[in-house]
């Protein structure tokens, strides 16, 4: 997917540069049409193959993990529609992320693997409801981990996005979190201020320029 997205985005720039040498209006038209055509193809493909591929998929996965059945959300057709639709949309330049769709795709792959393993001689081990939920959680974690190339962070993020309870904090704990947010914000502001001062010093100090000037 990443290779296909990169090719489409590179083609977007190449076509624009070619038409820019002819006319600025043609270049603008080609730039807009690239986005419009690929976005339309993405929408039409999802509409035809699987309507359930629309959106990030995280809300639906959370509903399924809480025990509700949703038809056709974890099927192979939805996986194909999700992959192709996401590739076309991002290749067209839409500012969308891969985190949500990858969670959905990871859950689909986990479900398909569960169905395959359920047919083996240890079907009782793989076919119970608790095992299916564990497979879904693992699939979500793998999806996030593949997006950021961070297995541990992916696992934590997937747990937060899919299983984090709504009553995790007590009212008495809110002042502590407010203080933590304030201190974190102040530390961020101090870091930015310090970095800016160092950058200004590097630009204005003659000794620094003499020592570290580019040769």
Tab-separated table of C-alpha atoms in Angstrom:
chain	number	residue	atom	x	y	z
A	1	UNK	CA	0.000	0.000	0.000
A	2	UNK	CA	2.713	2.476	0.927
A	3	UNK	CA	4.497	1.881	-2.380
A	4	UNK	CA	1.294	2.404	-4.364
A	5	UNK	CA	0.481	5.578	-2.417
A	6	UNK	CA	3.970	6.937	-3.020
A	7	UNK	CA	3.725	6.183	-6.749
A	8	UNK	CA	0.372	7.962	-7.042
A	9	UNK	CA	1.595	10.988	-5.116
A	10	UNK	CA	4.768	11.151	-7.196
A	11	UNK	CA	2.707	10.928	-10.389
A	12	UNK	CA	0.618	13.813	-9.075
A	13	UNK	CA	3.691	16.041	-8.914
A	14	UNK	CA	5.176	14.826	-12.208
A	15	UNK	CA	1.981	15.496	-14.157
A	16	UNK	CA	1.690	18.914	-12.545
A	17	UNK	CA	5.264	19.827	-13.542
A	18	UNK	CA	4.663	18.687	-17.120
A	19	UNK	CA	1.535	20.798	-17.534
A	20	UNK	CA	3.141	23.724	-15.720
A	21	UNK	CA	5.610	24.068	-18.581
A	22	UNK	CA	2.660	24.462	-20.957
A	23	UNK	CA	0.237	26.563	-18.958
A	24	UNK	CA	-0.436	27.458	-15.359
A	25	UNK	CA	-4.150	26.880	-15.855
A	26	UNK	CA	-3.546	23.373	-17.192
A	27	UNK	CA	-1.264	22.639	-14.252
A	28	UNK	CA	-3.924	23.787	-11.802
A	29	UNK	CA	-6.573	21.747	-13.616
A	30	UNK	CA	-4.406	18.608	-13.595
A	31	UNK	CA	-3.669	19.030	-9.890
A	32	UNK	CA	-7.351	19.329	-9.000
A	33	UNK	CA	-8.465	16.544	-11.336
A	34	UNK	CA	-5.948	14.115	-9.860
A	35	UNK	CA	-7.505	14.592	-6.428
A	36	UNK	CA	-11.078	14.506	-7.731
A	37	UNK	CA	-10.639	11.414	-9.912
A	38	UNK	CA	-8.827	9.293	-7.328
A	39	UNK	CA	-11.224	10.335	-4.569
A	40	UNK	CA	-14.194	9.476	-6.772
A	41	UNK	CA	-12.664	6.102	-7.661
A	42	UNK	CA	-12.093	5.395	-3.980
A	43	UNK	CA	-15.694	6.210	-3.091
A	44	UNK	CA	-17.154	4.251	-6.011
A	45	UNK	CA	-14.990	1.203	-5.315
A	46	UNK	CA	-16.048	1.099	-1.661
A	47	UNK	CA	-19.679	1.629	-2.633
A	48	UNK	CA	-19.606	-1.288	-5.072
A	49	UNK	CA	-17.414	-3.781	-3.223
A	50	UNK	CA	-18.285	-3.136	0.425
A	51	UNK	CA	-20.065	-0.155	1.938
A	52	UNK	CA	-18.792	-1.189	5.367
A	53	UNK	CA	-15.293	-0.046	4.385
A	54	UNK	CA	-16.306	3.611	4.693
A	55	UNK	CA	-14.760	5.533	7.579
A	56	UNK	CA	-11.980	4.649	9.964
A	57	UNK	CA	-13.647	1.513	11.284
A	58	UNK	CA	-12.615	2.022	14.907
A	59	UNK	CA	-16.150	2.755	16.232
A	60	UNK	CA	-17.481	-0.382	14.556
A	61	UNK	CA	-14.623	-2.499	15.915
A	62	UNK	CA	-15.312	-1.180	19.428
A	63	UNK	CA	-18.985	-2.106	19.065
A	64	UNK	CA	-18.079	-5.622	17.895
A	65	UNK	CA	-15.597	-6.076	20.744
A	66	UNK	CA	-18.344	-5.203	23.223
A	67	UNK	CA	-20.377	-8.169	22.037
A	68	UNK	CA	-22.609	-6.769	19.299
A	69	UNK	CA	-22.829	-8.424	15.904
A	70	UNK	CA	-22.356	-6.237	12.831
A	71	UNK	CA	-22.790	-7.915	9.482
A	72	UNK	CA	-20.089	-7.714	6.807
A	73	UNK	CA	-17.740	-5.475	8.788
A	74	UNK	CA	-15.079	-8.152	9.224
A	75	UNK	CA	-15.160	-9.843	5.831
A	76	UNK	CA	-12.610	-10.297	3.075
A	77	UNK	CA	-14.588	-8.013	0.746
A	78	UNK	CA	-14.412	-5.226	3.313
A	79	UNK	CA	-10.662	-5.765	3.641
A	80	UNK	CA	-10.136	-5.414	-0.114
A	81	UNK	CA	-12.373	-2.342	-0.297
A	82	UNK	CA	-10.554	-0.790	2.655
A	83	UNK	CA	-7.118	-1.351	1.165
A	84	UNK	CA	-7.957	-0.113	-2.327
A	85	UNK	CA	-10.070	2.796	-1.112
A	86	UNK	CA	-7.420	3.972	1.334
A	87	UNK	CA	-4.686	3.687	-1.293
A	88	UNK	CA	-6.633	5.730	-3.837
A	89	UNK	CA	-7.711	8.358	-1.306
A	90	UNK	CA	-4.226	8.908	0.110
A	91	UNK	CA	-2.670	8.660	-3.341
A	92	UNK	CA	-4.993	11.455	-4.377
A	93	UNK	CA	-3.634	13.653	-1.626
A	94	UNK	CA	-6.484	13.606	0.874
A	95	UNK	CA	-5.280	14.517	4.390
A	96	UNK	CA	-6.404	11.304	6.054
A	97	UNK	CA	-4.460	8.990	8.315
A	98	UNK	CA	-3.871	5.259	8.200
A	99	UNK	CA	-4.261	4.609	11.926
A	100	UNK	CA	-8.011	3.993	11.987
A	101	UNK	CA	-8.206	1.975	8.759
A	102	UNK	CA	-5.231	-0.139	9.844
A	103	UNK	CA	-7.012	-0.971	13.109
A	104	UNK	CA	-10.028	-2.098	11.098
A	105	UNK	CA	-7.890	-4.089	8.659
A	106	UNK	CA	-5.982	-5.714	11.505
A	107	UNK	CA	-9.267	-6.757	13.094
A	108	UNK	CA	-10.448	-8.216	9.780
A	109	UNK	CA	-7.247	-10.218	9.320
A	110	UNK	CA	-7.512	-11.504	12.891
A	111	UNK	CA	-11.117	-12.569	12.280
A	112	UNK	CA	-10.212	-14.365	9.061
A	113	UNK	CA	-7.370	-16.175	10.824
A	114	UNK	CA	-9.773	-17.169	13.605
A	115	UNK	CA	-12.146	-18.668	11.050
A	116	UNK	CA	-9.304	-20.599	9.427
A	117	UNK	CA	-7.951	-21.958	12.698
A	118	UNK	CA	-11.463	-22.815	13.892
A	119	UNK	CA	-11.567	-25.565	11.283
A	120	UNK	CA	-8.545	-27.382	12.718
A	121	UNK	CA	-8.652	-30.197	15.250
A	122	UNK	CA	-8.347	-27.734	18.127
A	123	UNK	CA	-11.464	-25.855	17.083
A	124	UNK	CA	-12.751	-25.634	20.656
A	125	UNK	CA	-9.701	-23.575	21.601
A	126	UNK	CA	-10.140	-21.036	18.800
A	127	UNK	CA	-13.900	-20.890	18.394
A	128	UNK	CA	-14.965	-19.625	21.820
A	129	UNK	CA	-16.078	-16.023	22.189
A	130	UNK	CA	-13.303	-15.004	24.563
A	131	UNK	CA	-10.660	-16.181	22.114
A	132	UNK	CA	-12.301	-14.195	19.314
A	133	UNK	CA	-12.136	-11.013	21.393
A	134	UNK	CA	-8.468	-11.652	22.126
A	135	UNK	CA	-7.786	-12.136	18.425
A	136	UNK	CA	-9.589	-8.884	17.625
A	137	UNK	CA	-7.528	-7.029	20.227
A	138	UNK	CA	-4.336	-8.515	18.814
A	139	UNK	CA	-5.359	-7.543	15.287
A	140	UNK	CA	-5.992	-3.951	16.358
A	141	UNK	CA	-2.597	-3.794	18.060
A	142	UNK	CA	-0.878	-5.174	14.963
A	143	UNK	CA	-2.608	-2.569	12.786
A	144	UNK	CA	-1.352	0.314	14.920
A	145	UNK	CA	2.108	-1.248	15.256
A	146	UNK	CA	2.402	-1.540	11.469
A	147	UNK	CA	1.429	2.098	11.039
A	148	UNK	CA	4.049	3.515	13.406
A	149	UNK	CA	6.584	0.646	13.370
A	150	UNK	CA	6.260	0.595	17.158
A	151	UNK	CA	5.008	-2.712	18.611
A	152	UNK	CA	4.775	-1.597	22.241
A	153	UNK	CA	3.248	1.776	21.429
A	154	UNK	CA	0.878	0.104	18.994
A	155	UNK	CA	-0.338	-2.278	21.664
A	156	UNK	CA	-0.967	0.533	24.150
A	157	UNK	CA	-2.697	2.714	21.553
A	158	UNK	CA	-4.890	-0.143	20.356
A	159	UNK	CA	-5.906	-0.903	23.931
A	160	UNK	CA	-6.766	2.749	24.500
A	161	UNK	CA	-8.763	3.086	21.279
A	162	UNK	CA	-10.732	-0.134	21.599
A	163	UNK	CA	-10.966	-1.199	25.228
A	164	UNK	CA	-10.433	1.900	27.357
A	165	UNK	CA	-13.369	2.277	29.779
A	166	UNK	CA	-15.297	5.523	30.001
A	167	UNK	CA	-15.181	5.579	33.816
A	168	UNK	CA	-11.415	5.245	34.097
A	169	UNK	CA	-10.918	8.386	36.190
A	170	UNK	CA	-12.481	9.541	39.409
A	171	UNK	CA	-13.603	13.117	39.988
A	172	UNK	CA	-11.033	13.457	42.766
A	173	UNK	CA	-8.258	12.691	40.293
A	174	UNK	CA	-9.099	15.508	37.880
A	175	UNK	CA	-7.024	18.191	39.711
A	176	UNK	CA	-3.985	15.929	39.485
A	177	UNK	CA	-4.430	15.525	35.736
A	178	UNK	CA	-5.016	19.257	35.350
A	179	UNK	CA	-1.751	19.933	37.180
A	180	UNK	CA	0.017	17.347	35.043
A	181	UNK	CA	-1.309	18.972	31.882
A	182	UNK	CA	-0.239	22.429	33.086
A	183	UNK	CA	3.279	21.270	33.954
A	184	UNK	CA	3.614	19.416	30.654
A	185	UNK	CA	2.510	22.517	28.760
A	186	UNK	CA	4.989	24.696	30.637
A	187	UNK	CA	7.806	22.244	29.948
A	188	UNK	CA	6.894	22.257	26.269
A	189	UNK	CA	6.882	26.062	26.195
A	190	UNK	CA	10.273	26.202	27.935
A	191	UNK	CA	11.691	23.702	25.471
A	192	UNK	CA	10.446	25.714	22.483
A	193	UNK	CA	11.788	28.964	23.963
A	194	UNK	CA	15.190	27.394	24.674
A	195	UNK	CA	15.394	25.875	21.206
A	196	UNK	CA	14.536	29.236	19.632
A	197	UNK	CA	17.198	31.043	21.641
A	198	UNK	CA	19.807	28.469	20.637
A	199	UNK	CA	18.834	28.829	16.979
A	200	UNK	CA	19.115	32.619	17.176
A	201	UNK	CA	22.495	32.304	18.888
A	202	UNK	CA	23.751	29.989	16.154
A	203	UNK	CA	22.681	32.442	13.469
A	204	UNK	CA	24.164	35.566	15.079
A	205	UNK	CA	27.287	34.421	16.898
A	206	UNK	CA	30.401	34.943	14.774
A	207	UNK	CA	32.575	32.504	16.709
A	208	UNK	CA	30.013	29.762	16.262
A	209	UNK	CA	29.826	30.483	12.539
A	210	UNK	CA	33.608	30.369	12.204
A	211	UNK	CA	33.856	27.013	13.951
A	212	UNK	CA	30.842	25.284	12.436
A	213	UNK	CA	30.592	27.002	9.063
A	214	UNK	CA	29.939	24.778	6.066
A	215	UNK	CA	33.001	24.049	3.993
